[in-house]
mmCIF file with all atom_site columns, C-alpha atoms and ligand atoms in Angstrom:
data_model
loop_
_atom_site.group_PDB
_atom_site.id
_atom_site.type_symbol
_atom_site.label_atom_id
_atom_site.label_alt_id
_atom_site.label_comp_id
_atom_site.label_asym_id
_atom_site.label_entity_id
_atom_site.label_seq_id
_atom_site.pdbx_PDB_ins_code
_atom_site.Cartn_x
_atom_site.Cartn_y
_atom_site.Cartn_z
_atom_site.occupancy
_atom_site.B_iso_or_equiv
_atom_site.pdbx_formal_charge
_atom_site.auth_seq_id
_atom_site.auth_comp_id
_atom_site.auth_asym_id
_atom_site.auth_atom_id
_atom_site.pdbx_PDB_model_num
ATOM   1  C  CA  . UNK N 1 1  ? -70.987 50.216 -32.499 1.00 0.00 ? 16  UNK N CA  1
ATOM   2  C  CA  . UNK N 1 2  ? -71.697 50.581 -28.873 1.00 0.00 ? 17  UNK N CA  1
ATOM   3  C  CA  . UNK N 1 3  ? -69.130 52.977 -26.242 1.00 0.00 ? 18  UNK N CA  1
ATOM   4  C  CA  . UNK N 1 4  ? -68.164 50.639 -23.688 1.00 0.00 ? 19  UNK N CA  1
ATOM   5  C  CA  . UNK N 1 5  ? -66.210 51.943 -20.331 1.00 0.00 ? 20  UNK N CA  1
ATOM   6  C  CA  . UNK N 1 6  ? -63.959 50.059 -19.035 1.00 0.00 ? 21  UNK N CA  1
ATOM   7  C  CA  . UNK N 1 7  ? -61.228 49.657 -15.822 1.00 0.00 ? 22  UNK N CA  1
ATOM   8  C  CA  . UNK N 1 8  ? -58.269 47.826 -15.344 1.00 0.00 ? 23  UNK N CA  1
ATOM   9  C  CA  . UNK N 1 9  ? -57.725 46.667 -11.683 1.00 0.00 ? 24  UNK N CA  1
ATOM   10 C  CA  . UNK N 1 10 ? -54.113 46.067 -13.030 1.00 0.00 ? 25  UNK N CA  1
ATOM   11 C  CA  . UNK N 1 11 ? -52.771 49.642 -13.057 1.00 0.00 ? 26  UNK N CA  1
ATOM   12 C  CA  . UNK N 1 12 ? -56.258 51.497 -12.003 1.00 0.00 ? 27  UNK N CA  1
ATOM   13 C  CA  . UNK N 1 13 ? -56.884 53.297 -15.827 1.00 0.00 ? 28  UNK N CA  1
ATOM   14 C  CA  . UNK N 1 14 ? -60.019 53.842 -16.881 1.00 0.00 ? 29  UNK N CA  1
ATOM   15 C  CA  . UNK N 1 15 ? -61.263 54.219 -20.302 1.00 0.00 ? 30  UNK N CA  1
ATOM   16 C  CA  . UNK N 1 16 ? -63.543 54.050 -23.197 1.00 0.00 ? 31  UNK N CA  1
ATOM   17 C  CA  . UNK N 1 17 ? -63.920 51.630 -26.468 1.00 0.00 ? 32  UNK N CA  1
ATOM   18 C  CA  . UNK N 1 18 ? -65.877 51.728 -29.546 1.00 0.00 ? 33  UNK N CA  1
ATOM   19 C  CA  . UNK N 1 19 ? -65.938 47.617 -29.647 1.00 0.00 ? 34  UNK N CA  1
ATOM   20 C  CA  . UNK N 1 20 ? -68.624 45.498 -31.198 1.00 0.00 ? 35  UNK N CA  1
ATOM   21 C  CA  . UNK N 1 21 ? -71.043 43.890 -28.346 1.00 0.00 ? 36  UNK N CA  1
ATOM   22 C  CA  . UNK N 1 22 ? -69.789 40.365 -29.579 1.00 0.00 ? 37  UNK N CA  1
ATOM   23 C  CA  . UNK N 1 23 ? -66.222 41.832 -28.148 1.00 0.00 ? 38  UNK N CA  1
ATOM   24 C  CA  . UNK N 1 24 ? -67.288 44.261 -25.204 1.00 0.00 ? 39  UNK N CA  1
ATOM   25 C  CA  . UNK N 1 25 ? -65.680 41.727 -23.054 1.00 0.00 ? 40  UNK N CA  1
ATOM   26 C  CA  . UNK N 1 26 ? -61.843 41.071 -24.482 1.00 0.00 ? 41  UNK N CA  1
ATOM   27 C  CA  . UNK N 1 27 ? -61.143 44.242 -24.079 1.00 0.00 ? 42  UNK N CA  1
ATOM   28 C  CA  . UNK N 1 28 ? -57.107 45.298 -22.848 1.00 0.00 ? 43  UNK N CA  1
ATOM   29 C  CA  . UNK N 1 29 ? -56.018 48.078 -20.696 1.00 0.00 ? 44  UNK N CA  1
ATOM   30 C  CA  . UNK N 1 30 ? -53.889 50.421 -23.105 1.00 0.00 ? 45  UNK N CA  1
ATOM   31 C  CA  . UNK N 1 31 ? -51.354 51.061 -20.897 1.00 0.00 ? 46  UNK N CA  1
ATOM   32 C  CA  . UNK N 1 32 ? -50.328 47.476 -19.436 1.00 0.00 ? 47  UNK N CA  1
ATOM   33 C  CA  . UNK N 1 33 ? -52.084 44.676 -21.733 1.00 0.00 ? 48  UNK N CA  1
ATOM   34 C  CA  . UNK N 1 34 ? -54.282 43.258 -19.148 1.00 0.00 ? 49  UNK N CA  1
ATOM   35 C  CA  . UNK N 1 35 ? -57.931 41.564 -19.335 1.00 0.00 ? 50  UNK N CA  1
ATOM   36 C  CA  . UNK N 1 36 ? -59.886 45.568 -18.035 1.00 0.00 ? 51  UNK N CA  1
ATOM   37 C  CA  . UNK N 1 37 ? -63.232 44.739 -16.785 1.00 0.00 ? 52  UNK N CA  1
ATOM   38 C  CA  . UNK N 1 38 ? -66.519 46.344 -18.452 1.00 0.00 ? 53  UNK N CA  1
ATOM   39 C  CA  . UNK N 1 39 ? -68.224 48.817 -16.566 1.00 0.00 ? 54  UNK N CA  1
ATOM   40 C  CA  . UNK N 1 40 ? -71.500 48.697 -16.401 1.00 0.00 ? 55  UNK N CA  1
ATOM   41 C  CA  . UNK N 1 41 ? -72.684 51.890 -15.521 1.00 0.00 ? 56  UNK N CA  1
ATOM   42 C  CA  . UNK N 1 42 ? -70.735 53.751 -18.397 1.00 0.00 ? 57  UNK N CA  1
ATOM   43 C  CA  . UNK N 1 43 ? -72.823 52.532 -21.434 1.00 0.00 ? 58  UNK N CA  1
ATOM   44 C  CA  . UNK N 1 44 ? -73.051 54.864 -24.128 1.00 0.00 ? 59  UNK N CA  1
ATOM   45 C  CA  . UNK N 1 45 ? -71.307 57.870 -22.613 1.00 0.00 ? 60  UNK N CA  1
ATOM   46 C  CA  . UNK N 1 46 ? -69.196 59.929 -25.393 1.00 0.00 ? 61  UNK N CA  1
ATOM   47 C  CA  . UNK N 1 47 ? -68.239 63.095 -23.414 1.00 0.00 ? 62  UNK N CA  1
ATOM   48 C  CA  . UNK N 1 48 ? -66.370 65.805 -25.968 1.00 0.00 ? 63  UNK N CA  1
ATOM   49 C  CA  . UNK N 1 49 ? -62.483 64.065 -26.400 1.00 0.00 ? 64  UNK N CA  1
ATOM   50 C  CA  . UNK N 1 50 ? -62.380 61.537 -24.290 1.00 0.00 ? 65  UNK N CA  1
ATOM   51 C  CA  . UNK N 1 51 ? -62.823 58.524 -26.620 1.00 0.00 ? 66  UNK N CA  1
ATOM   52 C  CA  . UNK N 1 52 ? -59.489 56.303 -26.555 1.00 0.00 ? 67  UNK N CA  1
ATOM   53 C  CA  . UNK N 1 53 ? -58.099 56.204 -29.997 1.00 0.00 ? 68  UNK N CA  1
ATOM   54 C  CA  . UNK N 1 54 ? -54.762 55.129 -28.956 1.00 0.00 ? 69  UNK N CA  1
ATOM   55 C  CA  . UNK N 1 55 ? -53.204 58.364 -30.553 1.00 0.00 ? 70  UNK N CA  1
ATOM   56 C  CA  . UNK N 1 56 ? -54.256 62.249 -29.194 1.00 0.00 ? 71  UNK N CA  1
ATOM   57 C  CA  . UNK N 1 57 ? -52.481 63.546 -32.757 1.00 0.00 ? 72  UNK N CA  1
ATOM   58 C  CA  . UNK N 1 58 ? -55.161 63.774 -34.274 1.00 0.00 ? 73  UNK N CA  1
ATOM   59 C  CA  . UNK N 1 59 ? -53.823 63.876 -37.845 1.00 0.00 ? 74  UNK N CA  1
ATOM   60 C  CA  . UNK N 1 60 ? -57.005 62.740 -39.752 1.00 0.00 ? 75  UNK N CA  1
ATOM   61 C  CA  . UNK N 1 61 ? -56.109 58.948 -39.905 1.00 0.00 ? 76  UNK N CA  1
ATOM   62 C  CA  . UNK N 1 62 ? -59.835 57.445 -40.753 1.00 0.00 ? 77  UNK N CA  1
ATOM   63 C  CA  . UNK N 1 63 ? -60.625 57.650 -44.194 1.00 0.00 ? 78  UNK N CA  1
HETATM 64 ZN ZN1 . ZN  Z 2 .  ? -53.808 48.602 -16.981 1.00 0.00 ? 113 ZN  Z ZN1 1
#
């Protein structure tokens, strides 16, 4: 599944999704629910910890 980077004009985050490329564009900003637009520029990019999970406690939750 393809890293997609997103930005939400709502509240100005910016962040990454593992989505499937039928999906890249219904992502939602994490923080406030709104429609974040794709960015096109940050295809593929999977810098060390800063994929968005949703949870930083990393307590081993994908089996
Ligand atoms: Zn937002």
């Amino acid at each position: 599944m393809p890293l997609y980077e997103y930005h939400c004009s709502s509240c100005g985050r910016r962040f990454s999704l593992l989505v499937p490329a039928s999906k890249r564009d219904e992502a939602r900003c994490p923080d406030c629910g709104q429609e974040a637009k794709r960015l096109l520029s940050g295809f593929g990019i999977a810098k060390g910890g800063t994929l968005t999970t949703g949870s930083s406690c990393g307590s081993g939750a994908f089996t």
